[in-house]
mmCIF file of C-alpha atoms in Angstrom:
data_model
loop_
_atom_site.group_PDB
_atom_site.id
_atom_site.type_symbol
_atom_site.label_atom_id
_atom_site.label_comp_id
_atom_site.label_asym_id
_atom_site.label_seq_id
_atom_site.Cartn_x
_atom_site.Cartn_y
_atom_site.Cartn_z
ATOM 1 C CA MET A 417 6.811 15.251 9.485
ATOM 2 C CA GLN A 418 9.577 17.658 8.522
ATOM 3 C CA ASP A 419 8.947 21.045 6.910
ATOM 4 C CA ILE A 420 9.702 20.897 3.198
ATOM 5 C CA THR A 421 9.278 23.369 0.380
ATOM 6 C CA PHE A 422 8.820 22.824 -3.327
ATOM 7 C CA PRO A 423 9.758 25.384 -5.982
ATOM 8 C CA GLY A 424 7.287 27.124 -8.251
ATOM 9 C CA PRO A 425 3.479 27.465 -8.348
ATOM 10 C CA VAL A 426 1.275 24.419 -8.478
ATOM 11 C CA ASP A 427 -1.917 23.724 -10.411
ATOM 12 C CA THR A 428 -3.941 22.110 -7.629
ATOM 13 C CA GLU A 429 -6.752 20.929 -9.886
ATOM 14 C CA ALA A 430 -4.375 19.325 -12.365
ATOM 15 C CA GLU A 431 -2.434 17.613 -9.582
ATOM 16 C CA LEU A 432 -5.651 16.283 -8.059
ATOM 17 C CA ASP A 433 -6.643 14.939 -11.478
ATOM 18 C CA ARG A 434 -3.316 13.098 -11.683
ATOM 19 C CA ILE A 435 -3.726 11.692 -8.178
ATOM 20 C CA ALA A 436 -7.275 10.565 -9.007
ATOM 21 C CA ALA A 437 -5.980 8.835 -12.151
ATOM 22 C CA ARG A 438 -3.391 7.015 -10.039
ATOM 23 C CA TYR A 439 -6.178 6.028 -7.629
ATOM 24 C CA ARG A 440 -8.268 4.596 -10.459
ATOM 25 C CA ARG A 441 -5.266 2.695 -11.787
ATOM 26 C CA ALA A 442 -4.743 1.119 -8.371
ATOM 27 C CA GLY A 443 -8.362 -0.026 -8.367
ATOM 28 C CA GLY A 444 -7.926 -1.628 -11.777
ATOM 29 C CA VAL A 445 -5.301 -3.973 -10.347
ATOM 30 C CA GLY A 446 -7.972 -5.826 -8.389
ATOM 31 C CA MET A 447 -9.899 -6.716 -11.541
ATOM 32 C CA LYS A 448 -6.786 -8.391 -12.954
ATOM 33 C CA VAL A 449 -6.440 -10.437 -9.771
ATOM 34 C CA LEU A 450 -10.098 -11.423 -9.971
ATOM 35 C CA ASN A 451 -9.668 -12.488 -13.588
ATOM 36 C CA LEU A 452 -6.763 -14.683 -12.509
ATOM 37 C CA LEU A 453 -8.906 -16.247 -9.810
ATOM 38 C CA GLY A 454 -11.917 -16.731 -12.028
ATOM 39 C CA GLY A 455 -13.835 -13.786 -10.581
ATOM 40 C CA GLN A 456 -14.172 -15.277 -7.099
ATOM 41 C CA ALA A 457 -13.049 -12.798 -4.413
ATOM 42 C CA GLU A 458 -15.777 -13.751 -1.963
ATOM 43 C CA GLY A 459 -14.872 -16.734 0.132
ATOM 44 C CA LEU A 460 -11.236 -16.562 -0.911
ATOM 45 C CA LEU A 461 -10.061 -16.658 2.700
ATOM 46 C CA ASP A 462 -12.137 -19.778 3.264
ATOM 47 C CA ARG A 463 -9.620 -21.652 1.137
ATOM 48 C CA LEU A 464 -7.079 -21.269 3.941
ATOM 49 C CA PRO A 465 -6.970 -23.739 6.848
ATOM 50 C CA ALA A 466 -8.737 -22.483 9.969
ATOM 51 C CA SER A 467 -5.456 -22.480 11.901
ATOM 52 C CA VAL A 468 -3.897 -20.143 9.314
ATOM 53 C CA ARG A 469 -6.916 -17.818 9.227
ATOM 54 C CA GLY A 470 -6.937 -17.598 13.007
ATOM 55 C CA GLY A 471 -3.277 -16.632 13.176
ATOM 56 C CA LEU A 472 -3.198 -14.155 10.286
ATOM 57 C CA THR A 473 -3.608 -10.973 12.318
ATOM 58 C CA GLY A 474 -0.906 -11.908 14.803
ATOM 59 C CA ALA A 475 1.447 -13.012 12.038
ATOM 60 C CA THR A 476 0.795 -9.807 10.096
ATOM 61 C CA GLU A 477 1.415 -7.616 13.145
ATOM 62 C CA LYS A 478 4.691 -9.436 13.766
ATOM 63 C CA ALA A 479 5.688 -9.126 10.102
ATOM 64 C CA LEU A 480 4.959 -5.390 10.146
ATOM 65 C CA ASN A 481 7.039 -4.826 13.283
ATOM 66 C CA VAL A 482 9.946 -6.690 11.710
ATOM 67 C CA ALA A 483 9.480 -4.934 8.364
ATOM 68 C CA VAL A 484 9.669 -1.461 9.940
ATOM 69 C CA GLY A 485 13.116 -2.188 11.351
ATOM 70 C CA VAL A 486 14.498 -4.166 8.424
ATOM 71 C CA ALA A 487 13.219 -1.796 5.741
ATOM 72 C CA GLN A 488 14.723 1.249 7.417
ATOM 73 C CA ARG A 489 18.088 -0.410 8.112
ATOM 74 C CA SER A 490 18.317 -1.656 4.541
ATOM 75 C CA ARG A 491 18.096 1.886 3.174
ATOM 76 C CA GLY A 492 21.741 2.486 4.094
ATOM 77 C CA ALA A 493 22.896 -0.514 2.078
ATOM 78 C CA ILE A 494 20.386 -0.771 -0.773
ATOM 79 C CA PRO A 495 19.226 2.379 -2.588
ATOM 80 C CA ASP A 496 15.608 2.907 -3.606
ATOM 81 C CA GLN A 497 14.789 1.115 -6.846
ATOM 82 C CA PRO A 498 12.569 2.134 -9.767
ATOM 83 C CA GLY A 499 9.012 0.880 -9.562
ATOM 84 C CA TRP A 500 9.550 -1.774 -12.238
ATOM 85 C CA VAL A 501 12.446 -3.251 -10.240
ATOM 86 C CA ASN A 502 10.279 -3.503 -7.122
ATOM 87 C CA THR A 503 7.518 -5.246 -9.037
ATOM 88 C CA ALA A 504 10.047 -7.596 -10.654
ATOM 89 C CA VAL A 505 11.499 -8.550 -7.267
ATOM 90 C CA GLY A 506 8.004 -8.971 -5.834
ATOM 91 C CA THR A 507 7.047 -11.157 -8.780
ATOM 92 C CA ALA A 508 10.046 -13.424 -8.239
ATOM 93 C CA MET A 509 9.300 -13.693 -4.527
ATOM 94 C CA GLY A 510 5.680 -14.558 -5.253
ATOM 95 C CA ALA A 511 6.706 -17.251 -7.704
ATOM 96 C CA ALA A 512 8.995 -18.805 -5.107
ATOM 97 C CA GLY A 513 6.274 -18.583 -2.470
ATOM 98 C CA GLY A 514 3.623 -20.092 -4.722
ATOM 99 C CA PHE A 515 5.840 -22.902 -5.995
ATOM 100 C CA GLY A 516 5.672 -24.843 -2.733
ATOM 101 C CA GLY A 517 2.041 -24.071 -1.943
ATOM 102 C CA LEU A 518 0.855 -22.716 1.384
ATOM 103 C CA PRO A 519 3.951 -23.606 3.488
ATOM 104 C CA SER A 520 6.342 -21.694 1.225
ATOM 105 C CA ALA A 521 3.828 -18.858 0.793
ATOM 106 C CA LEU A 522 3.726 -18.399 4.572
ATOM 107 C CA VAL A 523 7.526 -18.220 4.692
ATOM 108 C CA GLU A 524 7.527 -15.668 1.871
ATOM 109 C CA LEU A 525 4.930 -13.414 3.552
ATOM 110 C CA PRO A 526 7.271 -11.437 5.911
ATOM 111 C CA ALA A 527 9.745 -10.850 3.080
ATOM 112 C CA THR A 528 6.966 -9.527 0.849
ATOM 113 C CA THR A 529 5.762 -7.236 3.647
ATOM 114 C CA THR A 530 9.269 -5.795 3.989
ATOM 115 C CA LEU A 531 9.566 -5.329 0.223
ATOM 116 C CA LEU A 532 6.227 -3.527 0.118
ATOM 117 C CA LEU A 533 7.275 -1.198 2.933
ATOM 118 C CA ARG A 534 10.586 -0.416 1.222
ATOM 119 C CA THR A 535 8.639 0.321 -1.956
ATOM 120 C CA ILE A 536 6.348 2.704 -0.052
ATOM 121 C CA GLN A 537 9.365 4.404 1.537
ATOM 122 C CA GLY A 538 10.852 4.888 -1.929
ATOM 123 C CA VAL A 539 7.669 6.603 -3.094
ATOM 124 C CA ALA A 540 7.782 8.876 -0.036
ATOM 125 C CA ALA A 541 11.343 9.892 -0.963
ATOM 126 C CA GLU A 542 10.261 10.454 -4.566
ATOM 127 C CA HIS A 543 7.727 12.991 -3.312
ATOM 128 C CA GLY A 544 10.359 14.828 -1.279
ATOM 129 C CA PHE A 545 9.893 13.268 2.165
ATOM 130 C CA ASP A 546 12.694 11.722 4.213
ATOM 131 C CA PRO A 547 11.929 8.076 5.139
ATOM 132 C CA ALA A 548 14.464 8.319 7.973
ATOM 133 C CA GLU A 549 12.224 10.864 9.724
ATOM 134 C CA GLU A 550 9.909 9.308 12.302
ATOM 135 C CA GLY A 551 6.763 10.984 11.033
ATOM 136 C CA VAL A 552 7.413 9.773 7.488
ATOM 137 C CA GLN A 553 7.972 6.210 8.718
ATOM 138 C CA PHE A 554 4.616 6.532 10.448
ATOM 139 C CA GLU A 555 2.957 7.689 7.211
ATOM 140 C CA CYS A 556 4.543 4.828 5.250
ATOM 141 C CA VAL A 557 2.918 2.241 7.513
ATOM 142 C CA ARG A 558 -0.390 4.094 7.198
ATOM 143 C CA VAL A 559 -0.445 3.241 3.494
ATOM 144 C CA PHE A 560 -1.094 -0.374 4.539
ATOM 145 C CA ALA A 561 -4.444 0.831 5.898
ATOM 146 C CA ALA A 562 -5.704 0.925 2.302
ATOM 147 C CA ALA A 563 -8.388 -1.688 1.770
ATOM 148 C CA GLY A 564 -6.402 -3.765 -0.716
ATOM 149 C CA PRO A 565 -6.722 -4.524 -4.421
ATOM 150 C CA LEU A 566 -9.691 -6.875 -4.034
ATOM 151 C CA ASP A 567 -11.827 -4.294 -2.171
ATOM 152 C CA HIS A 568 -13.400 -1.652 -4.403
ATOM 153 C CA ASP A 569 -14.954 0.450 -1.624
ATOM 154 C CA ASN A 570 -13.649 3.971 -2.329
ATOM 155 C CA ALA A 571 -14.931 5.243 0.999
ATOM 156 C CA SER A 572 -13.017 2.528 2.817
ATOM 157 C CA ASP A 573 -9.843 3.232 0.869
ATOM 158 C CA LEU A 574 -10.101 6.994 1.292
ATOM 159 C CA GLY A 575 -10.219 6.420 5.027
ATOM 160 C CA PHE A 576 -6.541 5.534 5.040
ATOM 161 C CA VAL A 577 -5.493 9.029 3.914
ATOM 162 C CA SER A 578 -7.550 10.686 6.638
ATOM 163 C CA LEU A 579 -6.713 8.241 9.457
ATOM 164 C CA ARG A 580 -5.754 10.237 12.537
ATOM 165 C CA LEU A 581 -3.253 8.920 15.073
ATOM 166 C CA THR A 582 -0.866 11.192 16.944
ATOM 167 C CA LEU A 583 2.870 10.636 17.341
ATOM 168 C CA THR A 584 2.878 9.971 21.073
ATOM 169 C CA GLY A 585 4.740 7.289 22.988
ATOM 170 C CA GLY A 586 4.352 3.901 21.336
ATOM 171 C CA ALA A 587 2.524 5.453 18.376
ATOM 172 C CA MET A 588 4.103 3.126 15.818
ATOM 173 C CA HIS A 589 3.084 0.012 17.748
ATOM 174 C CA LYS A 590 -0.451 1.425 18.105
ATOM 175 C CA LEU A 591 -0.598 2.137 14.395
ATOM 176 C CA ILE A 592 0.645 -1.342 13.496
ATOM 177 C CA ALA A 593 -1.941 -2.872 15.838
ATOM 178 C CA ALA A 594 -4.648 -0.805 14.123
ATOM 179 C CA VAL A 595 -3.483 -1.590 10.583
ATOM 180 C CA ALA A 596 -2.700 -5.297 11.079
ATOM 181 C CA PRO A 597 -6.288 -6.662 10.992
ATOM 182 C CA ARG A 598 -7.035 -5.023 7.652
ATOM 183 C CA LEU A 599 -3.674 -5.930 6.148
ATOM 184 C CA ALA A 600 -4.117 -9.477 7.458
ATOM 185 C CA THR A 601 -7.258 -9.803 5.332
ATOM 186 C CA VAL A 602 -5.393 -8.465 2.286
ATOM 187 C CA LEU A 603 -2.419 -10.777 2.781
ATOM 188 C CA GLY A 604 -4.728 -13.684 3.527
ATOM 189 C CA GLN A 605 -6.356 -13.165 0.133
ATOM 190 C CA LYS A 606 -2.899 -13.197 -1.434
ATOM 191 C CA LEU A 607 -2.011 -16.423 0.378
ATOM 192 C CA ALA A 608 -5.237 -18.029 -0.762
ATOM 193 C CA ALA A 609 -4.571 -16.970 -4.344
ATOM 194 C CA GLN A 610 -1.150 -18.595 -4.181
ATOM 195 C CA THR A 611 -2.789 -21.910 -3.279
ATOM 196 C CA VAL A 612 -5.075 -21.932 -6.340
ATOM 197 C CA PRO A 613 -4.866 -25.475 -7.777
ATOM 198 C CA VAL A 614 -2.712 -25.920 -10.896
ATOM 199 C CA LEU A 615 -1.615 -22.260 -11.090
ATOM 200 C CA GLY A 616 0.920 -22.538 -8.240
ATOM 201 C CA ALA A 617 3.977 -20.387 -8.894
ATOM 202 C CA VAL A 618 2.205 -18.505 -11.712
ATOM 203 C CA ALA A 619 -0.501 -17.376 -9.293
ATOM 204 C CA GLY A 620 2.127 -16.402 -6.725
ATOM 205 C CA ALA A 621 4.101 -14.367 -9.252
ATOM 206 C CA THR A 622 1.030 -12.659 -10.686
ATOM 207 C CA THR A 623 -0.574 -11.765 -7.369
ATOM 208 C CA ASN A 624 2.698 -10.406 -5.982
ATOM 209 C CA TYR A 625 3.195 -8.318 -9.121
ATOM 210 C CA MET A 626 -0.290 -6.873 -8.777
ATOM 211 C CA PHE A 627 -0.121 -6.326 -5.014
ATOM 212 C CA THR A 628 3.237 -4.538 -5.341
ATOM 213 C CA SER A 629 1.809 -2.353 -8.111
ATOM 214 C CA TYR A 630 -1.251 -1.601 -5.988
ATOM 215 C CA TYR A 631 0.649 -0.418 -2.929
ATOM 216 C CA GLN A 632 3.026 1.637 -5.074
ATOM 217 C CA ASP A 633 0.034 3.427 -6.555
ATOM 218 C CA MET A 634 -1.611 3.927 -3.160
ATOM 219 C CA ALA A 635 1.656 5.331 -1.800
ATOM 220 C CA HIS A 636 1.689 7.826 -4.676
ATOM 221 C CA VAL A 637 -1.882 8.818 -3.748
ATOM 222 C CA HIS A 638 -0.990 9.205 -0.074
ATOM 223 C CA PHE A 639 2.252 11.134 -0.458
ATOM 224 C CA GLY A 640 1.007 12.992 -3.531
ATOM 225 C CA LEU A 641 -1.754 14.477 -1.388
ATOM 226 C CA ARG A 642 0.722 15.247 1.406
ATOM 227 C CA ARG A 643 3.048 16.996 -1.009
ATOM 228 C CA LEU A 644 0.195 18.891 -2.667
ATOM 229 C CA ALA A 645 -0.950 20.174 0.733
ATOM 230 C CA VAL A 646 2.517 21.671 1.249
ATOM 231 C CA GLU A 647 2.855 23.055 -2.277
ATOM 232 C CA SER A 648 -0.605 24.590 -2.492
ATOM 233 C CA SER A 649 -1.160 25.539 1.176
ATOM 234 C CA VAL A 650 -4.569 23.877 0.863
ATOM 235 C CA PRO A 651 -5.437 21.882 4.028
ATOM 236 C CA HIS A 652 -4.896 18.159 3.600
ATOM 237 C CA ASP A 653 -8.441 17.297 4.735
ATOM 238 C CA GLN A 654 -9.819 19.613 2.063
ATOM 239 C CA LEU A 655 -7.735 17.903 -0.617
ATOM 240 C CA VAL A 656 -8.990 14.497 0.550
ATOM 241 C CA GLY A 657 -12.555 15.776 0.184
ATOM 242 C CA GLN A 658 -11.851 17.026 -3.330
ATOM 243 C CA LEU A 659 -10.312 13.677 -4.267
ATOM 244 C CA ALA A 660 -13.367 11.895 -2.867
ATOM 245 C CA SER A 661 -15.608 14.082 -5.019
ATOM 246 C CA ARG A 662 -13.622 13.139 -8.106
ATOM 247 C CA MET A 663 -13.933 9.455 -7.299
ATOM 248 C CA ARG A 664 -17.698 9.761 -6.757
ATOM 249 C CA VAL A 665 -18.076 11.443 -10.144
ATOM 250 C CA THR A 666 -16.011 8.646 -11.728
ATOM 251 C CA ARG A 667 -18.211 5.939 -10.196
ATOM 252 C CA ALA A 668 -21.403 7.757 -11.193
#
C-alpha cells in the first residue's frame, strides 16, 4: 500500500471510539434482516436447492474475479457515489433479483458483488487510499472476509482486519480463493432471503439495502483502522487489539 500522510494530530482514543461505533452499527444491520425473516437465520441456506448450495463457492469465486476487473475499470467512467446512492442502487438491484425468485436472484448476484466492491473501493478512497494501487485493491477484497450481517461473532469478524496474506505472485487469486467460501455463505443467505414466500421483491430490496449498508460500514472499520495506523504511528495490530477490547466491553 502506498505511503500517505494526513495533516494534524490525531486523537487515537476518539477515533477508535468512532470506529467501534461504526462496527456496532454494522452488527445492528443483521437484526433488521432477522426481523424481516422472522428471526430465523439458522437453516436459511437449507431453503436453497442442493445444486445451488453445492455450487455457491465456485460461483462466488468466479463473481469475485469478475468483480475485481469490472469494478476497477468502471472507476474511470463512473465516479464514486455517496453511500446513500450505493444503497439505493443495491436496493433496486435486489428488488429486481427478488421479483423473479431464485433464477433472477442468481443472475443478480454477480452484479451485486461488483456493486459491493465498488462501494468498498469508494470507502478506501474516502479514507485517503488509492483504489488503483494494487495493495489497496487487495485490501478492498479483504473486506469480504467479514463474517456477514447475520453472524454476530465479533472474534470472527475481527479476524478479517488482521488476516495476513502477502502480495506475492498470484496473491489476489489466493485471497479470492480464501475469501470465497465465507462470502459464499453470506451471499447464500441473501439468496435464500430473496426466495422467502410472499415477500419476493420486497425481501430482495430490503436484504440488498442492508447488505450494502453492512459492507460499507465494515469497509469504514477496515480502512479507518488502516488510516489511523498511519496518522497515529500506532501499529495496526495494536489498534485491532484495542478495538477488540472495546467490543468485548460493549458485549459485557
